[in-house]
Tab-separated table of C-alpha atoms in Angstrom:
chain	number	residue	atom	x	y	z
A	1	UNK	CA	0.000	0.000	0.000
A	2	UNK	CA	1.224	3.466	-0.753
A	3	UNK	CA	0.036	6.542	1.062
A	4	UNK	CA	0.399	9.824	-0.733
A	5	UNK	CA	0.451	13.079	1.181
A	6	UNK	CA	0.299	16.659	0.035
A	7	UNK	CA	-0.286	20.005	1.633
A	8	UNK	CA	-2.840	22.664	0.906
A	9	UNK	CA	-2.495	25.709	3.082
A	10	UNK	CA	-2.263	24.506	6.665
A	11	UNK	CA	-3.971	21.189	5.946
A	12	UNK	CA	-2.215	17.888	5.319
A	13	UNK	CA	-4.076	15.801	2.736
A	14	UNK	CA	-3.562	12.045	3.163
A	15	UNK	CA	-4.558	9.733	0.315
A	16	UNK	CA	-4.525	6.025	1.284
A	17	UNK	CA	-4.395	3.251	-1.304
A	18	UNK	CA	-7.147	0.944	-2.500
A	19	UNK	CA	-7.660	-0.888	0.789
A	20	UNK	CA	-7.353	0.335	4.353
A	21	UNK	CA	-7.588	-2.961	6.209
A	22	UNK	CA	-5.811	-5.288	8.624
A	23	UNK	CA	-2.849	-5.657	6.292
A	24	UNK	CA	-2.385	-2.014	5.317
A	25	UNK	CA	-3.503	-0.299	8.541
A	26	UNK	CA	-0.151	-0.571	10.402
A	27	UNK	CA	1.664	1.426	7.718
A	28	UNK	CA	-1.109	4.019	7.586
A	29	UNK	CA	-1.118	4.334	11.375
A	30	UNK	CA	2.645	4.798	11.492
A	31	UNK	CA	2.610	7.371	8.726
A	32	UNK	CA	-0.204	9.480	10.174
A	33	UNK	CA	1.199	9.257	13.715
A	34	UNK	CA	4.533	10.481	12.392
A	35	UNK	CA	2.890	13.461	10.724
A	36	UNK	CA	1.069	14.343	13.953
A	37	UNK	CA	4.297	14.032	15.955
A	38	UNK	CA	5.902	16.454	13.538
A	39	UNK	CA	3.237	19.021	14.297
A	40	UNK	CA	0.375	18.438	11.893
A	41	UNK	CA	-2.912	19.475	13.479
A	42	UNK	CA	-5.341	19.442	10.574
A	43	UNK	CA	-5.578	16.333	8.412
A	44	UNK	CA	-7.940	15.617	5.546
A	45	UNK	CA	-8.110	11.949	4.554
A	46	UNK	CA	-9.065	11.718	0.881
A	47	UNK	CA	-10.644	8.289	0.325
A	48	UNK	CA	-11.107	8.802	-3.397
A	49	UNK	CA	-8.825	5.881	-4.253
A	50	UNK	CA	-9.955	3.695	-1.362
A	51	UNK	CA	-12.525	1.012	-2.196
A	52	UNK	CA	-12.575	-0.694	1.162
A	53	UNK	CA	-12.081	0.289	4.803
A	54	UNK	CA	-12.301	-2.366	7.525
A	55	UNK	CA	-12.486	-1.967	11.292
A	56	UNK	CA	-8.674	-1.933	11.371
A	57	UNK	CA	-8.715	1.008	8.981
A	58	UNK	CA	-11.366	2.735	11.052
A	59	UNK	CA	-9.143	2.290	14.089
A	60	UNK	CA	-6.378	4.243	12.342
A	61	UNK	CA	-8.775	7.079	11.547
A	62	UNK	CA	-10.334	7.085	15.023
A	63	UNK	CA	-6.936	7.077	16.703
A	64	UNK	CA	-5.752	9.993	14.573
A	65	UNK	CA	-8.984	11.856	15.330
A	66	UNK	CA	-8.402	11.396	19.047
A	67	UNK	CA	-4.739	12.402	18.860
A	68	UNK	CA	-5.563	15.527	16.878
A	69	UNK	CA	-8.337	16.535	19.271
A	70	UNK	CA	-5.868	16.361	22.133
A	71	UNK	CA	-3.721	18.988	20.444
A	72	UNK	CA	-6.648	21.147	19.370
A	73	UNK	CA	-6.634	19.873	15.818
A	74	UNK	CA	-9.086	17.956	13.679
A	75	UNK	CA	-9.424	15.190	11.115
A	76	UNK	CA	-11.992	14.987	8.334
A	77	UNK	CA	-12.779	12.509	5.567
A	78	UNK	CA	-13.724	13.242	1.980
A	79	UNK	CA	-14.375	11.555	-1.372
A	80	UNK	CA	-15.967	8.544	0.345
A	81	UNK	CA	-17.611	5.924	-1.860
A	82	UNK	CA	-21.385	5.655	-1.321
A	83	UNK	CA	-21.248	2.189	0.274
A	84	UNK	CA	-18.635	3.170	2.824
A	85	UNK	CA	-20.478	6.417	3.533
A	86	UNK	CA	-23.661	4.436	4.211
A	87	UNK	CA	-21.810	2.166	6.630
A	88	UNK	CA	-20.179	5.122	8.403
A	89	UNK	CA	-23.651	6.666	8.738
A	90	UNK	CA	-25.344	3.458	9.946
A	91	UNK	CA	-22.634	2.700	12.492
A	92	UNK	CA	-22.369	6.235	13.815
A	93	UNK	CA	-18.703	6.692	12.898
A	94	UNK	CA	-19.667	9.614	10.660
A	95	UNK	CA	-20.666	11.487	13.812
A	96	UNK	CA	-17.116	11.190	15.135
A	97	UNK	CA	-15.295	11.871	11.879
A	98	UNK	CA	-16.855	14.596	9.734
A	99	UNK	CA	-17.360	13.517	6.115
A	100	UNK	CA	-17.317	15.798	3.090
A	101	UNK	CA	-18.156	15.157	-0.540
A	102	UNK	CA	-15.070	16.801	-2.011
A	103	UNK	CA	-11.523	17.783	-1.101
A	104	UNK	CA	-12.503	21.424	-1.423
A	105	UNK	CA	-15.334	21.066	1.099
A	106	UNK	CA	-13.079	19.227	3.502
A	107	UNK	CA	-10.370	21.859	3.221
A	108	UNK	CA	-12.883	24.635	3.757
A	109	UNK	CA	-14.167	22.962	6.908
A	110	UNK	CA	-10.731	22.319	8.390
A	111	UNK	CA	-9.638	25.893	7.740
A	112	UNK	CA	-12.719	27.408	9.346
B	1	UNK	CA	-36.688	-25.599	4.674
B	2	UNK	CA	-36.282	-24.649	1.023
B	3	UNK	CA	-33.585	-25.725	-1.340
B	4	UNK	CA	-30.596	-23.435	-0.931
B	5	UNK	CA	-30.183	-21.037	-3.797
B	6	UNK	CA	-26.535	-20.578	-2.920
B	7	UNK	CA	-24.255	-22.560	-0.629
B	8	UNK	CA	-20.555	-21.924	-0.206
B	9	UNK	CA	-18.219	-23.825	2.085
B	10	UNK	CA	-14.600	-22.818	2.365
B	11	UNK	CA	-11.740	-23.497	4.781
B	12	UNK	CA	-8.839	-21.073	4.881
B	13	UNK	CA	-5.634	-20.877	6.906
B	14	UNK	CA	-5.961	-18.481	9.831
B	15	UNK	CA	-3.849	-15.804	8.217
B	16	UNK	CA	-4.776	-12.248	7.316
B	17	UNK	CA	-3.462	-12.653	3.764
B	18	UNK	CA	-6.677	-14.553	2.974
B	19	UNK	CA	-9.030	-11.821	4.195
B	20	UNK	CA	-9.500	-10.160	0.815
B	21	UNK	CA	-10.369	-13.516	-0.727
B	22	UNK	CA	-13.064	-14.186	1.876
B	23	UNK	CA	-14.450	-10.678	1.472
B	24	UNK	CA	-14.540	-11.169	-2.273
B	25	UNK	CA	-16.695	-14.266	-1.825
B	26	UNK	CA	-19.212	-12.077	0.010
B	27	UNK	CA	-19.216	-9.590	-2.848
B	28	UNK	CA	-19.667	-12.331	-5.437
B	29	UNK	CA	-22.612	-13.743	-3.527
B	30	UNK	CA	-24.255	-10.321	-3.476
B	31	UNK	CA	-23.939	-10.101	-7.242
B	32	UNK	CA	-25.207	-13.652	-7.760
B	33	UNK	CA	-28.373	-13.405	-5.664
B	34	UNK	CA	-31.545	-13.394	-7.729
B	35	UNK	CA	-34.538	-11.217	-6.967
B	36	UNK	CA	-32.824	-8.720	-4.697
B	37	UNK	CA	-34.480	-5.320	-4.853
B	38	UNK	CA	-32.208	-3.470	-2.410
B	39	UNK	CA	-28.939	-1.644	-3.036
B	40	UNK	CA	-26.780	-4.441	-4.406
B	41	UNK	CA	-23.525	-2.479	-4.107
B	42	UNK	CA	-24.232	-1.776	-0.451
B	43	UNK	CA	-25.087	-5.440	0.122
B	44	UNK	CA	-21.806	-6.465	-1.515
B	45	UNK	CA	-19.819	-4.087	0.680
B	46	UNK	CA	-21.717	-5.206	3.780
B	47	UNK	CA	-21.161	-8.925	3.163
B	48	UNK	CA	-17.501	-8.297	2.403
B	49	UNK	CA	-17.064	-6.312	5.608
B	50	UNK	CA	-19.064	-8.667	7.854
B	51	UNK	CA	-17.240	-11.778	6.615
B	52	UNK	CA	-13.848	-10.104	6.815
B	53	UNK	CA	-14.435	-8.825	10.345
B	54	UNK	CA	-15.689	-12.241	11.486
B	55	UNK	CA	-12.590	-13.959	10.098
B	56	UNK	CA	-10.323	-11.324	11.694
B	57	UNK	CA	-11.991	-12.107	15.019
B	58	UNK	CA	-11.448	-15.820	14.476
B	59	UNK	CA	-7.754	-15.223	13.743
B	60	UNK	CA	-7.337	-12.930	16.762
B	61	UNK	CA	-8.934	-15.464	19.104
B	62	UNK	CA	-6.894	-18.388	17.836
B	63	UNK	CA	-5.211	-20.607	20.378
B	64	UNK	CA	-1.484	-19.901	19.915
B	65	UNK	CA	-0.660	-23.354	21.260
B	66	UNK	CA	-3.269	-25.168	19.218
B	67	UNK	CA	-2.882	-27.037	15.949
B	68	UNK	CA	-2.457	-25.202	12.675
B	69	UNK	CA	-5.213	-22.665	12.753
B	70	UNK	CA	-7.928	-22.909	10.142
B	71	UNK	CA	-11.130	-20.949	9.711
B	72	UNK	CA	-14.237	-22.555	8.277
B	73	UNK	CA	-16.618	-20.208	6.487
B	74	UNK	CA	-20.067	-21.430	5.502
B	75	UNK	CA	-22.571	-19.299	3.612
B	76	UNK	CA	-26.062	-20.415	2.780
B	77	UNK	CA	-28.922	-18.567	1.158
B	78	UNK	CA	-32.341	-20.168	1.369
B	79	UNK	CA	-35.831	-18.698	1.449
B	80	UNK	CA	-34.394	-15.192	1.178
B	81	UNK	CA	-32.444	-15.661	4.403
B	82	UNK	CA	-28.688	-15.407	4.208
B	83	UNK	CA	-26.830	-17.262	6.946
B	84	UNK	CA	-23.060	-16.968	7.281
B	85	UNK	CA	-21.070	-18.850	9.901
B	86	UNK	CA	-17.409	-18.499	10.722
B	87	UNK	CA	-16.020	-21.363	12.789
B	88	UNK	CA	-12.562	-21.795	14.267
B	89	UNK	CA	-10.838	-23.785	16.999
B	90	UNK	CA	-9.883	-20.714	18.999
B	91	UNK	CA	-10.999	-19.446	22.382
B	92	UNK	CA	-14.008	-17.643	21.021
B	93	UNK	CA	-15.871	-15.055	23.013
B	94	UNK	CA	-19.255	-14.566	24.591
B	95	UNK	CA	-21.255	-11.906	22.795
B	96	UNK	CA	-23.322	-11.328	25.923
B	97	UNK	CA	-20.297	-10.360	27.967
B	98	UNK	CA	-18.994	-7.837	25.464
B	99	UNK	CA	-19.509	-4.293	26.666
B	100	UNK	CA	-22.040	-2.197	24.783
B	101	UNK	CA	-20.393	-0.295	21.943
B	102	UNK	CA	-19.012	3.062	22.904
B	103	UNK	CA	-18.074	5.084	19.864
B	104	UNK	CA	-15.706	7.247	21.855
B	105	UNK	CA	-13.758	4.326	23.202
B	106	UNK	CA	-13.391	1.878	20.324
B	107	UNK	CA	-9.687	2.175	19.685
B	108	UNK	CA	-8.743	-1.162	21.128
B	109	UNK	CA	-11.546	-3.706	20.914
B	110	UNK	CA	-15.005	-4.254	19.583
B	111	UNK	CA	-15.096	-2.307	16.338
B	112	UNK	CA	-15.421	-5.413	14.166
B	113	UNK	CA	-18.344	-6.907	16.069
B	114	UNK	CA	-19.914	-3.484	16.326
B	115	UNK	CA	-19.833	-3.197	12.537
B	116	UNK	CA	-21.160	-6.734	12.075
B	117	UNK	CA	-24.070	-6.024	14.396
B	118	UNK	CA	-24.893	-2.901	12.399
B	119	UNK	CA	-24.724	-4.676	9.049
B	120	UNK	CA	-26.532	-7.921	9.830
B	121	UNK	CA	-30.014	-8.614	11.190
B	122	UNK	CA	-28.811	-10.954	13.920
B	123	UNK	CA	-25.511	-12.173	15.319
B	124	UNK	CA	-24.983	-15.158	17.595
B	125	UNK	CA	-21.951	-16.793	19.125
B	126	UNK	CA	-21.800	-20.369	20.408
B	127	UNK	CA	-19.580	-23.399	20.800
B	128	UNK	CA	-19.863	-26.717	19.010
B	129	UNK	CA	-17.641	-29.822	19.167
B	130	UNK	CA	-15.847	-28.381	16.128
B	131	UNK	CA	-15.053	-25.081	17.790
B	132	UNK	CA	-16.322	-21.572	18.236
B	133	UNK	CA	-18.973	-20.299	15.811
B	134	UNK	CA	-20.028	-16.767	14.951
B	135	UNK	CA	-23.340	-16.892	13.123
B	136	UNK	CA	-24.616	-13.912	11.148
B	137	UNK	CA	-27.965	-13.763	9.418
B	138	UNK	CA	-29.578	-11.251	7.126
B	139	UNK	CA	-32.983	-11.272	5.519
B	140	UNK	CA	-32.843	-10.322	1.857
B	141	UNK	CA	-36.591	-10.348	1.336
């Protein structure tokens, strides 16, 4: 799995690969934790390339959300496929991690 | 009991490298079901996720001192009821003793079963002579 990061203003955009699951989650967790340790406080996770997120992937996102909250920051998700969005809504995870339709909307929210 | 429209029986090694394969079986079943009027893409994702999470649980609860760990997945669709069981020789767990899901405190345990419970109509856990079974059912009618 390859994770691509970029920066737009004060927001770090993280783009995971096709699957964020038990096998790929450790690398994603390490990468995001490293960014937070280096001072990132606002992270937008662009799931536009990600077909599948398991509970292990959700753990990575929840952990980052918690870590960022502790330093006054925030994490948001965007570009989520409709099936994953439905599952995030049903399970209540969307209430913990704000979800936006596009990168632009996510950036706008994190900069507000 | 009606004739099963679909029945799949598969045994995999208890290793995470097989998770995508098991999840793919769930997706293929969703695409193969006749007369389903709901959101087929959502069903495919849900079956993939529920099966994958159940197998992850089976792997995590494996007995490290036991024989080579295998996970038995059985899927049966009959009379518009989909029944999926995941059986392993591990320690298992008692669903009734699991704490209620707390979205703010799900970093360590319970996310997988929480998702399964949200995606399926019923979830049961029990022991048989062959091992621990997690049974998930969903009505497709």
